[in-house]
Amino acid sequence: MATLRLSGIAGVTEGRILSGSPDLAFRAYGIDSRLTSRGELFFAVAGRRDGHDFVPAAAARGAAGAVISRAVAVPTPGFGLVEVPDTVAALQALAHSVLAASPVRVVGITGSIGKTTTKEFTAELLSSRFSVLKSEGNFNNQLGLALTLLRLEPGHEAAVLEMGMNAAGELRALTAIAPPDIAVITNIHPVHLQFFKGMDEIALAKKEILDGAKPGATAVLNGDSPLVMKIATGWTGPKVTFGLGSECDVRAKEVRPRGYAGSGFVLGYGPDKVPVDFPFINESYVMNFLAAAAVCRAAGLSLEEVRPRVAGLRPFSMRGVLVDLPNGVRLYDDAYNSNPRALEAALKSLGALPAARKVAVLGDMLELGEDEREFHRQAGAAVARWGWDVLVAVGPLAAHIAEEAATSGLPRRNIRTFPDARAAAEAIDRITREGDLVLVKGSRGMKMELIADRLKARTKE
């Protein structure tokens, strides 16, 4: 963590010290009083709940100071208080100042799907040469990005930052905090359509990561995506493309499924080629890997530095984790989120695997706008097309998955519908059988982890 004194914090944020010694130093920073650590500086962010109301709770957990924008009582003697006009702006300004004082190279990653996985892969591959800071979890908004930057240490050489958006202007704001040296666009798909008029608007919003990159930055682009390449037509700086196409700078050829062991392919890395064993059963992760490898190429790493790290790559929590349960049941926990393209890829890849039965537990896909019913009907057709034996549909929109799956040939006796994840979790033990492969996937708001956790609880019973 960056070490900052109260006086310096007040100076950077244009704040006023109300209490505490100007020499009071901090090495931890947060916005959630429940997670406060000893000696932390707490930022009282006004959101759905006003952080000012939780300054006493943060102090009780060990916080040594707080940044506020309205009056609060001094919780304990010596407690540092800095008053600023806007606590979010203060957090961002502080993070930007820490980054500006560091020689670290910034990798900014955006895209419709696969950002977190690409970020994890990128950090792991780059660590073969560099000391890497990465975004924790999916800390990809203005608050999460700023908190990540405040974790910079003097020895860090690269910062791999996930940059998310669901509205125009959000990436512009993120790149103002952390302008990338390497700007990555993984893909552009129909996600967050509720907030856009169409795919072209989404593409222009993604372009903001290029517009906000540093002078001389390198663009890492999905060469298989016409939309990505379209918005990059005006890019005059260096670029590295990735994909399955033969013209991409970093590419995969001869992708071969290897069952539950993952897949294999020939990795093209500039002029070099080498066979790679890839330990992921969902083939869509190949593109995430190629994006990460393209970052490495942009950063000057050799193929000899990248290749040994591939075997150590692992899926992130609730994003494609394969769990062996009692009675030979295999759970593919992809509960964190869902969208039409990612769901199709999961249904296709897992549908080819051997199992006594394949059980798809699918929740609503949210924020898809006026075509949401059609996207769910397409998912239902995919369930039948890729050979799934049982469908568990969770939520009102998922009812359209169920209806179309039945229309497409899945027997209705093999389809169960539930209003929410909690109801499905209560029934899932009665639905699954020995030897099943169970996919659990749905949008974040559906809390599909309740179902996955219920299945995992078998290992403890």
XYZ file of C-alpha atoms in Angstrom:
461
model
C 0.000 0.000 0.000
C 1.061 3.566 -0.646
C 2.093 5.388 2.545
C 0.462 8.816 2.751
C 0.346 11.418 5.520
C -2.737 13.385 6.488
C -1.154 16.657 5.351
C -0.340 15.231 1.906
C -3.814 13.767 1.562
C -5.365 17.131 2.348
C -3.095 18.826 -0.175
C -3.839 16.450 -3.045
C -7.598 16.424 -2.417
C -7.832 20.190 -1.748
C -9.218 19.292 1.653
C -9.079 20.785 5.118
C -7.761 18.943 8.192
C -10.423 19.077 10.911
C -8.705 16.818 13.443
C -5.621 14.646 13.799
C -1.929 15.288 13.404
C -0.766 16.348 9.921
C 1.954 13.685 10.288
C -0.574 10.882 10.826
C 0.342 8.211 8.236
C -1.867 5.675 6.457
C -1.072 2.500 4.542
C -4.598 1.166 3.987
C -7.654 2.745 2.371
C -11.273 1.677 2.112
C -14.933 2.545 1.634
C -16.639 -0.326 3.471
C -16.738 -0.047 7.276
C -17.363 -3.802 7.545
C -13.951 -4.487 5.968
C -11.984 -1.782 7.735
C -8.456 -2.686 8.807
C -6.408 -1.174 11.625
C -4.859 2.170 10.715
C -7.020 2.577 7.593
C -8.174 5.831 6.022
C -11.934 5.514 5.469
C -13.607 7.399 2.620
C -17.203 8.290 3.494
C -18.833 7.734 0.106
C -22.471 8.738 -0.284
C -24.199 6.019 -2.288
C -27.261 3.936 -1.599
C -26.113 4.249 2.004
C -24.236 7.305 3.170
C -20.723 6.426 4.300
C -20.736 9.320 6.752
C -23.138 7.320 8.903
C -20.513 4.584 9.192
C -17.487 6.612 10.247
C -17.995 5.528 13.906
C -18.197 1.880 12.826
C -15.004 2.232 10.779
C -13.256 3.823 13.770
C -14.444 1.024 16.031
C -12.846 -1.475 13.658
C -9.545 0.348 13.757
C -9.694 3.136 11.161
C -7.321 5.971 12.077
C -8.937 8.611 9.911
C -11.651 9.477 7.418
C -12.248 11.695 4.404
C -15.637 13.375 4.668
C -17.738 15.985 2.880
C -20.109 16.836 5.735
C -19.731 17.236 9.454
C -19.265 14.163 11.649
C -18.238 13.836 15.262
C -14.598 12.984 15.940
C -14.905 9.281 16.944
C -11.739 9.057 19.070
C -8.976 11.439 20.216
C -6.355 11.837 17.505
C -8.646 10.493 14.780
C -7.773 12.176 11.479
C -10.546 13.963 9.596
C -10.129 15.662 6.218
C -13.088 17.582 4.832
C -13.370 17.752 1.029
C -16.099 18.915 -1.371
C -16.607 15.410 -2.819
C -15.254 12.210 -1.268
C -15.366 10.199 -4.515
C -13.428 12.892 -6.371
C -10.966 13.007 -3.484
C -10.416 9.241 -3.635
C -9.824 9.422 -7.377
C -7.454 12.390 -7.113
C -5.437 10.621 -4.436
C -5.205 7.449 -6.540
C -4.177 9.406 -9.625
C -1.443 11.190 -7.667
C -0.060 7.891 -6.378
C 0.019 6.480 -9.911
C 1.606 9.646 -11.323
C 4.451 9.312 -8.817
C 5.133 5.706 -9.878
C 7.007 4.434 -12.961
C 4.563 1.535 -13.209
C 3.257 0.533 -16.654
C -0.563 0.509 -16.780
C -2.503 -2.181 -18.648
C -6.181 -1.204 -18.981
C -8.566 -4.005 -19.975
C -12.132 -3.490 -21.168
C -14.638 -5.442 -23.251
C -18.125 -6.869 -23.097
C -17.173 -10.245 -21.679
C -14.096 -11.908 -20.226
C -12.505 -8.834 -18.632
C -11.831 -10.404 -15.252
C -10.473 -13.640 -16.709
C -8.280 -11.709 -19.144
C -7.026 -9.555 -16.276
C -6.136 -12.631 -14.212
C -4.387 -14.300 -17.156
C -2.508 -11.110 -18.012
C -1.247 -10.590 -14.473
C -0.047 -14.188 -14.248
C 1.773 -14.113 -17.592
C 3.389 -10.718 -16.987
C 4.651 -11.863 -13.593
C 7.238 -13.990 -15.381
C 9.232 -10.753 -15.701
C 7.494 -7.967 -13.770
C 6.247 -7.299 -10.259
C 2.523 -6.930 -10.944
C -0.345 -5.208 -9.169
C -3.779 -6.274 -10.386
C -7.359 -5.271 -9.709
C -8.846 -7.400 -6.931
C -11.926 -9.351 -7.969
C -13.808 -7.237 -10.450
C -12.879 -3.849 -8.954
C -13.493 -2.180 -12.292
C -15.422 1.037 -11.566
C -14.242 4.472 -10.419
C -14.145 3.410 -6.768
C -12.566 -0.005 -7.289
C -9.966 1.281 -9.705
C -8.919 4.037 -7.297
C -8.659 1.627 -4.351
C -6.508 -0.684 -6.473
C -4.077 2.115 -7.305
C -3.725 2.977 -3.624
C -2.252 -0.518 -3.188
C 0.754 0.386 -5.351
C 4.107 -0.413 -3.762
C 7.511 1.029 -4.757
C 8.547 -2.297 -6.297
C 5.589 -2.638 -8.632
C 6.452 -2.485 -12.330
C 3.066 -3.163 -13.959
C -0.550 -2.507 -12.955
C -3.169 -4.666 -14.665
C -6.485 -2.870 -14.285
C -9.945 -4.043 -15.276
C -12.043 -1.171 -16.627
C -15.789 -1.754 -16.773
C -18.646 0.348 -18.097
C -22.376 0.238 -18.641
C -22.809 3.808 -19.870
C -21.040 6.241 -22.166
C -18.396 8.321 -20.422
C -17.481 5.783 -17.767
C -14.325 4.559 -19.486
C -13.353 8.161 -20.114
C -13.534 8.769 -16.382
C -11.489 5.646 -15.612
C -8.738 6.513 -18.074
C -8.567 9.995 -16.549
C -7.584 8.284 -13.284
C -5.271 5.721 -14.892
C -4.391 6.382 -18.545
C -3.210 3.061 -20.005
C 0.189 2.379 -21.541
C -1.429 -0.719 -23.042
C -5.164 -0.462 -23.821
C -6.988 -3.775 -24.354
C -10.421 -4.336 -25.923
C -11.349 -8.002 -25.534
C -14.573 -7.935 -27.579
C -17.842 -6.074 -28.168
C -21.060 -8.036 -27.629
C -24.709 -7.296 -26.732
C -24.218 -6.547 -23.032
C -25.839 -3.642 -21.118
C -28.107 -3.015 -24.115
C -30.641 -1.596 -21.689
C -28.444 1.509 -21.505
C -27.579 1.842 -25.205
C -29.497 2.200 -28.463
C -27.477 -0.466 -30.229
C -24.133 -2.132 -30.791
C -22.579 0.913 -32.444
C -23.170 2.945 -29.285
C -21.575 0.226 -27.174
C -18.599 0.179 -29.521
C -18.121 3.949 -29.256
C -18.244 3.706 -25.469
C -15.526 1.029 -25.573
C -13.430 3.282 -27.804
C -13.014 5.640 -24.848
C -10.198 3.418 -23.536
C -8.231 4.209 -26.696
C -9.094 7.888 -26.553
C -7.895 8.051 -22.945
C -4.667 6.105 -23.406
C -1.266 7.733 -22.928
C 0.555 9.226 -25.909
C 2.537 6.421 -27.517
C 0.380 3.721 -25.907
C -0.096 0.338 -27.544
C -3.596 -0.889 -28.444
C -4.282 -4.607 -27.988
C -7.270 -5.444 -30.154
C -9.496 -8.421 -30.955
C -8.604 -8.922 -34.610
C -11.569 -11.265 -35.125
C -14.087 -8.560 -34.163
C -15.167 -6.238 -36.990
C -16.579 -3.765 -34.447
C -13.345 -3.617 -32.466
C -11.294 -3.088 -35.611
C -13.764 -0.485 -36.866
C -13.464 1.751 -33.810
C -9.672 1.414 -33.967
C -9.359 2.590 -37.574
C -8.130 6.005 -36.450
C -5.545 4.568 -34.059
C -2.102 5.719 -35.172
C -0.029 4.219 -32.377
C 1.430 0.714 -32.061
C -1.067 -2.146 -31.955
C -1.093 -5.885 -31.394
C -4.022 -7.954 -32.635
C -5.164 -11.308 -31.265
C -7.662 -13.935 -32.381
C -8.133 -17.089 -34.399
C -7.517 -15.380 -37.735
C -4.236 -16.085 -39.475
C -3.452 -12.373 -39.813
C -3.574 -11.726 -36.051
C -0.245 -11.047 -34.356
C -1.097 -13.477 -31.541
C -3.295 -16.357 -32.646
C -4.500 -19.882 -31.915
C -4.667 -22.552 -34.589
C -5.839 -26.165 -34.539
C -7.817 -25.802 -31.298
C -8.502 -29.340 -30.047
C -10.818 -30.184 -27.128
C -9.228 -32.616 -24.656
C -12.286 -33.408 -22.549
C -12.087 -32.452 -18.903
C -8.340 -31.832 -19.288
C -9.058 -28.681 -21.301
C -7.869 -28.069 -24.834
C -4.738 -27.819 -26.910
C -3.765 -25.506 -29.736
C -0.860 -24.098 -31.651
C -0.003 -20.656 -30.308
C 1.248 -18.173 -32.874
C 3.254 -15.380 -31.269
C 4.469 -13.095 -33.988
C 6.636 -15.249 -36.271
C 6.968 -18.018 -33.661
C 4.673 -21.013 -33.168
C 4.499 -23.527 -30.348
C 1.989 -26.187 -29.169
C 0.198 -25.315 -25.934
C -1.845 -27.379 -23.459
C -4.575 -25.114 -22.099
C -6.247 -26.246 -18.827
C -9.753 -24.854 -19.500
C -12.735 -26.784 -20.815
C -14.641 -23.723 -22.057
C -13.085 -22.844 -25.407
C -14.122 -19.197 -25.094
C -11.280 -18.840 -22.585
C -8.830 -19.312 -25.444
C -9.630 -15.762 -26.578
C -9.062 -14.446 -23.046
C -5.671 -16.120 -23.077
C -4.800 -14.725 -26.495
C -5.641 -11.213 -25.281
C -3.337 -11.712 -22.285
C -0.566 -13.112 -24.490
C -0.961 -10.118 -26.809
C -0.388 -7.808 -23.831
C 2.804 -9.721 -23.114
C 3.926 -9.241 -26.696
C 3.166 -5.517 -26.421
C 5.221 -5.437 -23.213
C 8.197 -7.091 -24.909
C 8.010 -10.584 -23.376
C 9.340 -13.487 -25.394
C 7.419 -16.652 -26.134
C 9.868 -18.496 -23.852
C 8.725 -16.288 -20.969
C 5.006 -16.743 -21.698
C 4.692 -20.442 -22.451
C 5.745 -21.916 -19.063
C 3.052 -19.869 -17.299
C 0.138 -21.345 -19.253
C -0.110 -24.535 -17.203
C -0.464 -22.495 -14.008
C -3.472 -20.477 -15.159
C -6.614 -21.057 -13.119
C -10.217 -19.860 -13.364
C -11.357 -17.117 -11.027
C -14.041 -17.716 -8.386
C -17.499 -18.399 -9.897
C -16.108 -17.978 -13.418
C -15.717 -21.456 -14.809
C -14.455 -23.402 -11.796
C -14.885 -27.168 -12.189
C -15.685 -28.826 -8.854
C -15.823 -32.592 -8.297
C -18.690 -33.402 -5.939
C -19.621 -36.697 -4.248
C -21.236 -39.431 -6.370
C -19.248 -38.368 -9.421
C -21.233 -35.150 -9.910
C -19.216 -32.407 -11.587
C -20.209 -28.781 -11.051
C -19.114 -26.117 -13.530
C -19.516 -23.024 -11.384
C -19.983 -20.069 -13.752
C -22.469 -18.360 -11.467
C -20.974 -14.877 -11.386
C -22.534 -13.483 -14.557
C -24.115 -14.286 -17.896
C -24.856 -12.819 -21.297
C -25.971 -14.327 -24.617
C -22.531 -14.856 -26.156
C -20.893 -16.248 -23.025
C -23.826 -18.585 -22.352
C -23.778 -19.934 -25.901
C -20.053 -20.658 -25.602
C -20.493 -22.468 -22.282
C -23.399 -24.566 -23.563
C -21.428 -25.553 -26.654
C -18.126 -26.407 -24.944
C -19.595 -28.266 -21.978
C -22.247 -29.934 -24.098
C -19.491 -31.910 -25.829
C -18.174 -33.414 -22.585
C -19.020 -36.951 -21.438
C -21.466 -37.254 -18.530
C -24.376 -39.448 -17.462
C -26.550 -36.362 -17.911
C -25.804 -32.728 -18.604
C -27.858 -30.353 -16.437
C -28.023 -26.646 -17.343
C -29.065 -24.431 -14.419
C -29.624 -21.061 -16.075
C -30.770 -17.779 -14.575
C -32.019 -14.586 -16.164
C -29.619 -12.551 -18.292
C -30.223 -8.950 -17.250
C -29.800 -5.510 -18.863
C -30.456 -6.756 -22.410
C -33.002 -4.105 -23.318
C -36.053 -4.517 -25.511
C -34.789 -7.746 -27.139
C -34.330 -9.556 -23.818
C -37.022 -12.153 -24.520
C -35.520 -13.026 -27.887
C -32.050 -13.460 -26.385
C -33.503 -15.870 -23.821
C -35.389 -17.805 -26.493
C -32.151 -18.178 -28.442
C -30.538 -19.561 -25.301
C -33.328 -22.129 -25.006
C -32.715 -23.276 -28.562
C -29.006 -23.587 -27.766
C -29.742 -25.810 -24.754
C -31.468 -28.282 -27.043
C -29.003 -27.868 -29.913
C -25.924 -28.667 -27.832
C -27.369 -31.805 -26.267
C -28.252 -30.817 -22.698
C -30.459 -33.369 -20.979
C -32.041 -31.319 -18.179
C -32.824 -27.611 -17.914
C -33.402 -25.764 -14.657
C -34.651 -22.259 -15.536
C -34.391 -19.642 -12.786
C -36.272 -16.355 -12.960
C -39.031 -14.783 -15.077
C -36.868 -14.232 -18.164
C -35.438 -17.734 -17.953
C -38.993 -18.996 -18.439
C -38.466 -18.054 -22.101
C -35.363 -20.275 -22.131
C -37.523 -23.119 -20.866
C -40.289 -22.564 -23.411
C -37.956 -22.411 -26.391
C -35.946 -25.424 -25.194
C -39.170 -27.416 -25.137
C -40.138 -26.154 -28.580
C -36.674 -27.143 -29.850
C -36.997 -30.720 -28.662
C -36.032 -30.973 -25.010
C -38.719 -33.091 -23.286
C -40.869 -30.982 -20.983
C -40.490 -33.572 -18.229
C -36.802 -32.659 -18.177
C -37.447 -28.947 -17.640
C -37.946 -27.339 -14.248
C -38.684 -23.656 -13.644
C -38.218 -21.649 -10.449
C -38.985 -18.026 -9.579
C -35.566 -17.349 -8.049
C -32.247 -18.899 -7.074
C -33.272 -19.574 -3.500
C -36.184 -21.765 -4.612
C -33.973 -23.571 -7.121
C -31.283 -24.156 -4.474
C -33.816 -25.833 -2.204
C -34.713 -28.287 -4.976
C -31.359 -28.863 -6.667
C -30.405 -31.920 -4.587
C -33.546 -33.691 -5.797
C -32.857 -32.798 -9.423
C -29.212 -33.843 -9.793
C -28.047 -37.449 -9.941
C -24.868 -39.470 -9.804
C -22.616 -38.800 -12.790
C -24.224 -35.479 -13.785
C -22.324 -32.516 -15.203
C -24.049 -29.398 -13.848
C -23.587 -25.927 -15.323
C -24.723 -23.023 -13.111
C -24.829 -19.646 -14.863
C -26.840 -16.422 -14.619
C -26.543 -12.680 -14.249
C -25.018 -11.273 -11.066
C -28.367 -9.971 -9.853
C -29.837 -13.491 -9.893
C -27.539 -14.751 -7.071
C -26.965 -18.067 -8.795
C -24.157 -18.773 -6.338
C -26.876 -19.891 -3.914
C -27.422 -22.914 -6.138
C -23.732 -23.611 -6.660
C -23.083 -23.289 -2.933
C -25.875 -25.725 -2.153
C -24.304 -28.299 -4.471
C -20.849 -27.698 -2.954
C -22.279 -28.177 0.526
C -22.528 -31.883 -0.289
C -18.781 -32.179 0.194
C -19.218 -31.102 3.824
C -22.167 -33.347 4.680
